[in-house]
XYZ file of C-alpha atoms in Angstrom:
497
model
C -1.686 21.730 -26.190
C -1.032 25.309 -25.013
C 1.078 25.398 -22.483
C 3.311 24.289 -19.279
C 1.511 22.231 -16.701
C -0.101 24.052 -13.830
C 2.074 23.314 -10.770
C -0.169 21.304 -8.573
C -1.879 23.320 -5.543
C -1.909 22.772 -2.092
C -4.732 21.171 0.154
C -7.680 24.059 1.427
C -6.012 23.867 5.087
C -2.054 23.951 6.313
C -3.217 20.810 8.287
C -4.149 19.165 5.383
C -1.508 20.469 3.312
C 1.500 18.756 5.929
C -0.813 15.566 6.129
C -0.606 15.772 1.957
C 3.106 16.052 1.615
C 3.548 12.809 4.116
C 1.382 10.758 2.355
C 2.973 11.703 -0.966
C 6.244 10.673 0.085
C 5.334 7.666 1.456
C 3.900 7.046 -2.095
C 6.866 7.646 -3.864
C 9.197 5.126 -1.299
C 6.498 2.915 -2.125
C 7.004 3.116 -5.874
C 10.859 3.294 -5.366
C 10.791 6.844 -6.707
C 12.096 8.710 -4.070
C 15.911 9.955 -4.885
C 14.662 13.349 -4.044
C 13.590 12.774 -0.531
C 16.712 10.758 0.306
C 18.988 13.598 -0.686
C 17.093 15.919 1.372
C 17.699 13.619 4.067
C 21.088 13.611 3.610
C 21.608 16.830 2.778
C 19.676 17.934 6.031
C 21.724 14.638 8.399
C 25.132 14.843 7.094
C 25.568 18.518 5.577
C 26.077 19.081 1.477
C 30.235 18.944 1.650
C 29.778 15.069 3.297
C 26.628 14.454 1.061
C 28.526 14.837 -2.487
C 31.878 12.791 -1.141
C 29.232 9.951 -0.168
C 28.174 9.756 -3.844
C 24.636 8.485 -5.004
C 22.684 7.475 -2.209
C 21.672 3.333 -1.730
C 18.117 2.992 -2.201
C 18.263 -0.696 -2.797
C 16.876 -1.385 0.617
C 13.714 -0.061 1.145
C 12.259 -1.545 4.382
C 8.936 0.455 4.038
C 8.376 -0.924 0.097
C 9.925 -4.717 0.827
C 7.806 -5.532 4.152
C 4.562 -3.707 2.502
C 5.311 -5.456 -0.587
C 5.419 -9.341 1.252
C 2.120 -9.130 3.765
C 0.390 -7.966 0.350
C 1.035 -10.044 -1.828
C -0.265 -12.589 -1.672
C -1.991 -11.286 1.229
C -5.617 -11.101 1.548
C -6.246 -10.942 -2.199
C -3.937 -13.963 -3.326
C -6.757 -15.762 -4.905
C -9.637 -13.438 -5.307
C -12.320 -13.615 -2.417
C -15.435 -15.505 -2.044
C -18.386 -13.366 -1.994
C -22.332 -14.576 -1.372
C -25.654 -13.622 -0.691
C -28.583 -15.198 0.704
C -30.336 -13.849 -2.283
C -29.059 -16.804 -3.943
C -27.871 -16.285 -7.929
C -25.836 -13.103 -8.577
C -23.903 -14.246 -11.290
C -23.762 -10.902 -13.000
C -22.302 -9.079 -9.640
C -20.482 -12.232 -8.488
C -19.561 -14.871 -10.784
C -16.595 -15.239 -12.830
C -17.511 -12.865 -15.525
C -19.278 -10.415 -13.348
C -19.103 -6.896 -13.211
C -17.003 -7.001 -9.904
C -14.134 -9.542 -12.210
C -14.773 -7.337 -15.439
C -14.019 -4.045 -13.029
C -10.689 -6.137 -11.838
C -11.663 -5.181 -8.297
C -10.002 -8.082 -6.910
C -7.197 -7.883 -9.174
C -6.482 -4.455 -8.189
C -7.409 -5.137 -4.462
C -3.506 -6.816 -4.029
C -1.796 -2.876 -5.208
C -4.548 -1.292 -2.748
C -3.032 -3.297 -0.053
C 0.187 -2.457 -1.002
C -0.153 0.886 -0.844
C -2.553 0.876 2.285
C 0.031 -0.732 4.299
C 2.709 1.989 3.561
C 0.871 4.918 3.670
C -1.832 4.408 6.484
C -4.877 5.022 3.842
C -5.822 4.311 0.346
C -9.360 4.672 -1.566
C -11.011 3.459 -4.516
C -13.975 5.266 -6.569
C -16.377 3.269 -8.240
C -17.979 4.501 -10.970
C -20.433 3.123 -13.903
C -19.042 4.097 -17.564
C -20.574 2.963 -20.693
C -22.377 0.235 -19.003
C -20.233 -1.715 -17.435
C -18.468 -0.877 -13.823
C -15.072 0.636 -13.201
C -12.917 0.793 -10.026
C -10.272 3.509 -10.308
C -7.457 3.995 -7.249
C -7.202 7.284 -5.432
C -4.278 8.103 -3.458
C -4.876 9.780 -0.458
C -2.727 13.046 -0.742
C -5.028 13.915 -3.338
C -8.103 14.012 -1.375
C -9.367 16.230 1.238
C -12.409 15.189 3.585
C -14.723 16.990 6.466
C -16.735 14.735 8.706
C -18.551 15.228 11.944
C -16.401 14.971 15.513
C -19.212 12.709 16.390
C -18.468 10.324 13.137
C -14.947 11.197 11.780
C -14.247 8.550 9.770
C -17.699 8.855 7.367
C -17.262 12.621 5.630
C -19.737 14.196 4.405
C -17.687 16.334 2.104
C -15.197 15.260 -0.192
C -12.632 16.861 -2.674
C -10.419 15.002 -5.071
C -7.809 16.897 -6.687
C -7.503 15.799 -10.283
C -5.412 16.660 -12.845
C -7.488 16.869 -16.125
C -7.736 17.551 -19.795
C -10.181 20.765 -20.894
C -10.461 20.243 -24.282
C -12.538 23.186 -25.361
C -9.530 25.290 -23.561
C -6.437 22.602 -25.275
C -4.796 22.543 -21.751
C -4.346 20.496 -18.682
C -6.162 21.938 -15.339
C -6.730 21.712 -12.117
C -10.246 20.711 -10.467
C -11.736 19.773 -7.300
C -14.008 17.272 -8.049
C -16.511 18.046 -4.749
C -19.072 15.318 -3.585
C -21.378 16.302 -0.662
C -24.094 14.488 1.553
C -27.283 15.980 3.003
C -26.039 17.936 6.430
C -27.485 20.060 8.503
C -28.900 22.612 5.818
C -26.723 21.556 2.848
C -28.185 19.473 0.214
C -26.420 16.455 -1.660
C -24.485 17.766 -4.439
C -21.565 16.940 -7.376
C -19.883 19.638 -8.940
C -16.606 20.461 -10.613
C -14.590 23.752 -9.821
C -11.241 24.672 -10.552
C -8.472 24.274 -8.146
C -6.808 27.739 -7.162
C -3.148 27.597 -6.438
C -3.691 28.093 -2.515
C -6.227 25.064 -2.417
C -9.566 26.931 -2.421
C -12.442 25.848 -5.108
C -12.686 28.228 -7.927
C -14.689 28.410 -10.805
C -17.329 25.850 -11.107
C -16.569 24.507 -14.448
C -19.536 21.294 -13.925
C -20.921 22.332 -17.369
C -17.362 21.117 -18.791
C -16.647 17.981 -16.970
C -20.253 16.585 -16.134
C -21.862 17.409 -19.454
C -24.687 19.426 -17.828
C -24.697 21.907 -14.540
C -23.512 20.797 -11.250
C -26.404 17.545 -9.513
C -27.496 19.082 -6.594
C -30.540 17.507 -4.498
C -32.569 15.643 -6.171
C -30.481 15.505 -9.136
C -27.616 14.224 -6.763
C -27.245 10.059 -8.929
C -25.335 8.437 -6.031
C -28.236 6.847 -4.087
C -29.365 3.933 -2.373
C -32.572 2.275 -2.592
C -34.223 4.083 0.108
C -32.913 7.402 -1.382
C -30.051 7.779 0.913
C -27.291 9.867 -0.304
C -23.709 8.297 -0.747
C -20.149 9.394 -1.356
C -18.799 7.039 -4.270
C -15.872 6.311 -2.947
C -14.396 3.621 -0.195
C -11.590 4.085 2.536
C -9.193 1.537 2.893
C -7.089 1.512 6.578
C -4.165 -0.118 7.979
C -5.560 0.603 11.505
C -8.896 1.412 12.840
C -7.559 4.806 14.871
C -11.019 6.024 15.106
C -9.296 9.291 13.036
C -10.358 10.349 9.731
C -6.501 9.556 8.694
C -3.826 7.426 9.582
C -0.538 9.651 8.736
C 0.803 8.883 12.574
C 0.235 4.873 11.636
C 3.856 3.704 10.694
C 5.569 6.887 10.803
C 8.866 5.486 12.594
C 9.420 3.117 9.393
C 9.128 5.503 7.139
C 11.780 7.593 9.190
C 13.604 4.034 9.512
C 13.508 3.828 6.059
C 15.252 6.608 5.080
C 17.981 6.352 7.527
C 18.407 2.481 6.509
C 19.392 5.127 2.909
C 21.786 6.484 4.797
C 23.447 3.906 6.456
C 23.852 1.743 4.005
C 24.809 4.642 1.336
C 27.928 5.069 4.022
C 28.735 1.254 3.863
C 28.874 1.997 0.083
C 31.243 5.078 0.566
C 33.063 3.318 2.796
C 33.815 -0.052 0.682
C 34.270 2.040 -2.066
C 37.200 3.396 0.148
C 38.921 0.817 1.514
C 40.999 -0.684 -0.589
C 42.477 2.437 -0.775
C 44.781 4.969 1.562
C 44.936 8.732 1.870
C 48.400 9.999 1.639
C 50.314 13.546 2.640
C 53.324 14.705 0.322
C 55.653 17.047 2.056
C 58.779 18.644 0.077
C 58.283 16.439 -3.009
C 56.936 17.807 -5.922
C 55.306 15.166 -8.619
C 56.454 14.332 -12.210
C 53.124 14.426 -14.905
C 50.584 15.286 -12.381
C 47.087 17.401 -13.118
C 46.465 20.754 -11.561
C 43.098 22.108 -11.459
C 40.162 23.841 -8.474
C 37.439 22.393 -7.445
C 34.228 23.487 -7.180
C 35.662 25.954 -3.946
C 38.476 27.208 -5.982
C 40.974 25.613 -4.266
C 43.914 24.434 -6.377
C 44.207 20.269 -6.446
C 47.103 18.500 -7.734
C 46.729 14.793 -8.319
C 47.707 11.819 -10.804
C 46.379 8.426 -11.317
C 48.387 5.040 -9.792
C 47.063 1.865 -9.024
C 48.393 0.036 -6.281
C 51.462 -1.712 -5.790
C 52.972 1.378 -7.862
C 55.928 3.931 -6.604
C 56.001 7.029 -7.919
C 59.403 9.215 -7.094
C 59.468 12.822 -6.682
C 61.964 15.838 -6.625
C 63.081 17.521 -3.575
C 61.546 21.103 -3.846
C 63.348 22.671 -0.765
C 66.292 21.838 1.522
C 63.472 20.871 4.425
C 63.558 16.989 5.003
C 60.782 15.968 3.010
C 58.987 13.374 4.430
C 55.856 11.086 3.016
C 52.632 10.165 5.445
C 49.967 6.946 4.737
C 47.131 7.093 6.386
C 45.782 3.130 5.595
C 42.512 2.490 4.607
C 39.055 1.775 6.799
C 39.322 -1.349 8.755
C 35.783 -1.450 10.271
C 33.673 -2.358 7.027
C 32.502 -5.559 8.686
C 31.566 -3.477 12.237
C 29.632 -0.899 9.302
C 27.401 -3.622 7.866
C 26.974 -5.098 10.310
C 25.102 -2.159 11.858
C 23.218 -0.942 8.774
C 21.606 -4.856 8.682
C 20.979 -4.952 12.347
C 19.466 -1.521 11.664
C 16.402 -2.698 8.682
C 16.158 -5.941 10.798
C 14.722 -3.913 13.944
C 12.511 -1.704 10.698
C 10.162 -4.872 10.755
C 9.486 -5.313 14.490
C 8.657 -1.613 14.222
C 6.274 -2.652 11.680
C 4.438 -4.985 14.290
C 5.970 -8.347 13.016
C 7.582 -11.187 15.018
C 11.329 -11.281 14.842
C 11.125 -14.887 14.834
C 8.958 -14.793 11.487
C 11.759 -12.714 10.035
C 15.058 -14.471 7.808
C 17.021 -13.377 5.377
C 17.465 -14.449 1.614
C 21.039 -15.090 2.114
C 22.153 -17.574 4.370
C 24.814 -15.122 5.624
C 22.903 -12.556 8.405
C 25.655 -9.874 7.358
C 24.361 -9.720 3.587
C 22.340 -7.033 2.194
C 19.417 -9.136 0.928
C 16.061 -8.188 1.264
C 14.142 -9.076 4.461
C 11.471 -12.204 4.232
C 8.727 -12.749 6.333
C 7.603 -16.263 6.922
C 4.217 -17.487 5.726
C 3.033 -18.195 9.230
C 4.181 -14.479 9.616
C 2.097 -13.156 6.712
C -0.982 -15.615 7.825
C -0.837 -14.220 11.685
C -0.624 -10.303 9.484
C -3.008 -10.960 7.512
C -5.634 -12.575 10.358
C -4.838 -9.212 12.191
C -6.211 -6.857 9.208
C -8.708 -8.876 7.662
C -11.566 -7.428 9.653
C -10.508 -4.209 8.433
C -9.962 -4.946 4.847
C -13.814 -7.221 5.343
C -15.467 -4.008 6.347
C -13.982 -1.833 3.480
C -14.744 -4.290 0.967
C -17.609 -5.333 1.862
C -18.791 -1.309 1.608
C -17.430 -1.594 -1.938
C -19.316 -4.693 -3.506
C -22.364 -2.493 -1.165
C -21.360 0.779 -3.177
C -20.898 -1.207 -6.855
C -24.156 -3.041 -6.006
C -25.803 0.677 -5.554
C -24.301 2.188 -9.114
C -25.256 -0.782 -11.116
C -28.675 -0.444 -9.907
C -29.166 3.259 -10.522
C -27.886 2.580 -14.234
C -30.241 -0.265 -14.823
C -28.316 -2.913 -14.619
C -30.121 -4.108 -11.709
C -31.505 -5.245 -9.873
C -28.557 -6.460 -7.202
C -28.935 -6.933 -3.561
C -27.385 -3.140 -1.829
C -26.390 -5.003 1.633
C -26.470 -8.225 3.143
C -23.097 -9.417 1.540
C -20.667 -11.736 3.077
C -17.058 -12.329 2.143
C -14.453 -15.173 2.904
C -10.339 -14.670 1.737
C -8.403 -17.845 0.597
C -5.893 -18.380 3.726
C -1.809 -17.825 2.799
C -1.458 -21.883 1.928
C 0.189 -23.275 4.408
C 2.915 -26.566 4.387
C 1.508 -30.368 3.779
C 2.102 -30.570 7.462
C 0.631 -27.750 8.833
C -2.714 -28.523 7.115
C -2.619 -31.663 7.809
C -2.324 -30.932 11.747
C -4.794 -28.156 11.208
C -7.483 -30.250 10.056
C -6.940 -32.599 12.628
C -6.978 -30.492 15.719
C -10.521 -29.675 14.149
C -11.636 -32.867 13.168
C -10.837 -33.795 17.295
C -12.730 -31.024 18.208
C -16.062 -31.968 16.232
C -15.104 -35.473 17.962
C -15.435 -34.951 21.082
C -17.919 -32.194 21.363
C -15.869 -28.780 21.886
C -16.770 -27.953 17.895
C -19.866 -28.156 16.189
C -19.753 -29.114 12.270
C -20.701 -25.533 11.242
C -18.297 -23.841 13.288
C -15.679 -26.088 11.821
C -16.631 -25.460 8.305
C -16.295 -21.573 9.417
C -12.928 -21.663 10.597
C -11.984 -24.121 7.492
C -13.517 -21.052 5.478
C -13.080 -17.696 7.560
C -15.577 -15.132 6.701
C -18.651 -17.158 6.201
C -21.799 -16.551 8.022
C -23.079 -19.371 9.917
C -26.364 -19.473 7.787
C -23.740 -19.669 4.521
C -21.913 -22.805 6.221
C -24.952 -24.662 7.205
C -26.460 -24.083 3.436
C -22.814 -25.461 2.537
C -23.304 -28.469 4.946
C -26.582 -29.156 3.780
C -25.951 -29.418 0.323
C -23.167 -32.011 1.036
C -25.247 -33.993 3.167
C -27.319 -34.343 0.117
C -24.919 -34.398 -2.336
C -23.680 -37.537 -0.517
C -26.943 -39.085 -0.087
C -27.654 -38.716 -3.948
C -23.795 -40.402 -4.565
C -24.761 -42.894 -2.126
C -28.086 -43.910 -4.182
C -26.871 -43.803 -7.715
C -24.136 -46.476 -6.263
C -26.524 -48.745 -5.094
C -28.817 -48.492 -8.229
C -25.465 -49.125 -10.127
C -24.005 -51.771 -7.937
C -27.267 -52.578 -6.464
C -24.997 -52.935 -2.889
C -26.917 -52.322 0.548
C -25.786 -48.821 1.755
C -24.729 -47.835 5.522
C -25.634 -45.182 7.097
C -23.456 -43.397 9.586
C -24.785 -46.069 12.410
C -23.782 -49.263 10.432
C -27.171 -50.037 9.822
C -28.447 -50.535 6.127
């Protein structure tokens, strides 16, 4: 390969290009990869001279990663969803061994969270290779969208940066890959062009990445059965702002984050410190010490003791010589105790309960990771299912769509309903669950499908009275092969036989 890699440009617009850098830095906290940004931090908070006495900043405790990293897993997406249609058998979309398992969409789903949570927005692209279907994650800071004031969050334009191989040139480029919608004038269209270093499309090199010239109009593949154009791709939101992003969502915990780096990277300094002292030498001069500058040039004489040593010196002038320890930190306790109270108070700004919050170590002063209750990851995930139900329900839409226009139809392209396994809860708690609802069906205030919909949240009502249906007859058909068996006179619900 001939060669460096291309540095990687910026986004088409400064506004884009600031929203970019946030996102990608909330990407690498997320995937604990983000020594860089933490020494900028410092650097820019404490000054250089402080920064390199510090030492290697903490980034064990990562407030942004941890709490993202609990209400995801197992989150929505714990046991994989159940998804129906009125259409009856879709085996080959649905079941077990159906393209949406094969595609480990739901598999996947659990890491989209993840990262959804922490940076505001994620997307997947679904695509159809070789016949089967494939679901491939898209961060956001590589993407760049333009939608209508009216509708900001659909776009009808969208760029993904990509980073791919030309193997007719032996090198690594560049590209915007560029979908577009029918718009005012502008037909639907899928081309290729290279990225220039300022973020502007260049070259439209469709002919190398598409295997033909750029689909434009009619030749546009990504359409619906009535011939509607789509955008392959699905957005994923930690908050319905209305916006077409969500870099504001969160943005105090990321900043919390950081400085949880910094405070705890001082705890560290100052441990490391205290079971020391700093002394002053005046009129003594040292037997078998080392001389040598530091990186100002300043001269530095030193030598090594451990403690409980003396070391004795000669008198170098006729001045009273006179030795000065200054004892070592006595506020470690006061220090850590801060720094924890500090990524405590990073949840609440996360939206969670503090009363849903512990620690893994019995002792509130330790450094352990924060943990979030299950009833604190159940009332979570309630909050952002109906965000994470519209979004997915777009994608098994989308995948429905692709399969279809590759033949390996015919699937249903809307109409699709989806229910998520709840966070299991204690022996207790679903015991007192089900009986609050059984009471309620008692006495009136619930009917028998409602109940079965809040046993199983997301199903329509015509799904749960299918559901109840079936077990009425499923009973009924228990009830007569006992009696044939047993040849004993049934009851029905009323005592009567």
């Amino acid at each position: 390969m001939a060669g460096r890699y291309p540095p990687r440009p910026k986004m088409p617009t400064e506004q884009d290009e600031e929203r970019s850098r946030a996102q990608q830095d909330r990407l690498k906290i997320l995937q604990d990869n983000w020594r860089d940004i933490i020494n900028d931090w410092l650097a820019e908070h404490i000054g250089s001279d402080r920064r390199h006495v510090w030492g290697i900043p903490d980034i064990s405790a990562n407030p942004l990663a941890d709490l993202s990293r609990q209400l995801s897993i197992p989150g929505l997406y714990g046991k994989a969803p159940r998804v129906q249609h009125g259409a009856g058998d879709l085996e080959a979309l649905l079941g077990q061994d159906g393209q949406l398992s094969t595609a480990g969409l739901w598999t996947k789903m659990q890491q989209v969270q993840y990262y959804t949570l922490g940076i505001g927005d994620f997307l997947i692209r679904c695509n159809v290779v070789n016949g089967r279907l494939v679901v491939r994650l898209v961060p956001p800071h590589n993407v760049y969208v333009e939608a209508t004031e009216d509708d900001p969050q659909h776009p009808y334009r969208l760029w993904e940066l990509r980073f791919l191989y030309w193997d007719s040139a032996d090198e690594y480029v560049w590209v915007w890959e560029k979908f577009e919608i029918e718009h005012d004038a502008y037909p639907a269209s899928w081309t290729v062009c290279l990225a220039n270093r300022d973020g502007s499309s260049g070259e439209d090199v469709s002919d190398r990445f598409l295997a033909g010239d750029a689909l434009v109009g009619a030749a546009y593949p990504y359409r619906g059965a009535d011939d509607i154009a789509v955008i392959p791709y699905v957005f994923y939101r930690s908050a319905d702002t209305g916006l077409v992003w969500n870099t504001n969502t969160n943005r105090g915990i990321v900043q919390g984050t950081l400085n949880t780096a910094l405070y705890w990277t001082y705890v560290g300094h100052s441990a490391r410190d205290a079971t020391g002292s700093f002394t002053i030498v005046a009129g003594l001069a040292p037997h078998g010490n080392t001389t040598k500058k530091d990186k100002d040039g300043n001269v530095v004489s030193s030598m090594v003791v451990t403690p409980g040593c003396i070391a004795y010196h000669e008198q170098t002038s006729d001045s009273q010589p006179f030795v000065q320890s200054i004892g070592s930190g006595i506020n470690l306790g006061e220090l850590t105790a801060f720094a924890d109270l500090y990524e405590m108070k990073q949840a609440v700004r996360y939206g969670l309960n503090p009363t849903d919050l512990t620690r893994q170590s019995a002792n509130p002063a330790s450094g352990a990771a924060l943990m979030v209750s299950n009833s604190g990851k159940r009332e979570f995930s309630s909050q952002a299912e109906p965000l994470y139900r519209r979004s997915d329900l777009d994608t098994v839409a989308l995948s429905a769509l692709l399969l279809n226009r590759a033949g390996l139809g015919p699937f249903p392209e809307s109409g699709y309903t989806i229910s998520y396994k709840e966070i299991a809860r204690s022996p207790t708690e679903e015991k007192d669950r089900r009986e609050e609802i059984q009471w309620q069906v008692d006495n009136g205030y619930l009917s028998p499908i409602e109940a079965y919909k809040r046993l199983n949240p997301g199903v329509s009502s015509e799904d749960a009275t299918q559901a109840l249906i079936k077990s009425r007859i499923d009973e009924y058909q228990i009830s007569q092969a006992v009696q044939q068996t047993t040849g004993a006179p049934i009851e029905d619900d009323y005592g009567e036989t």
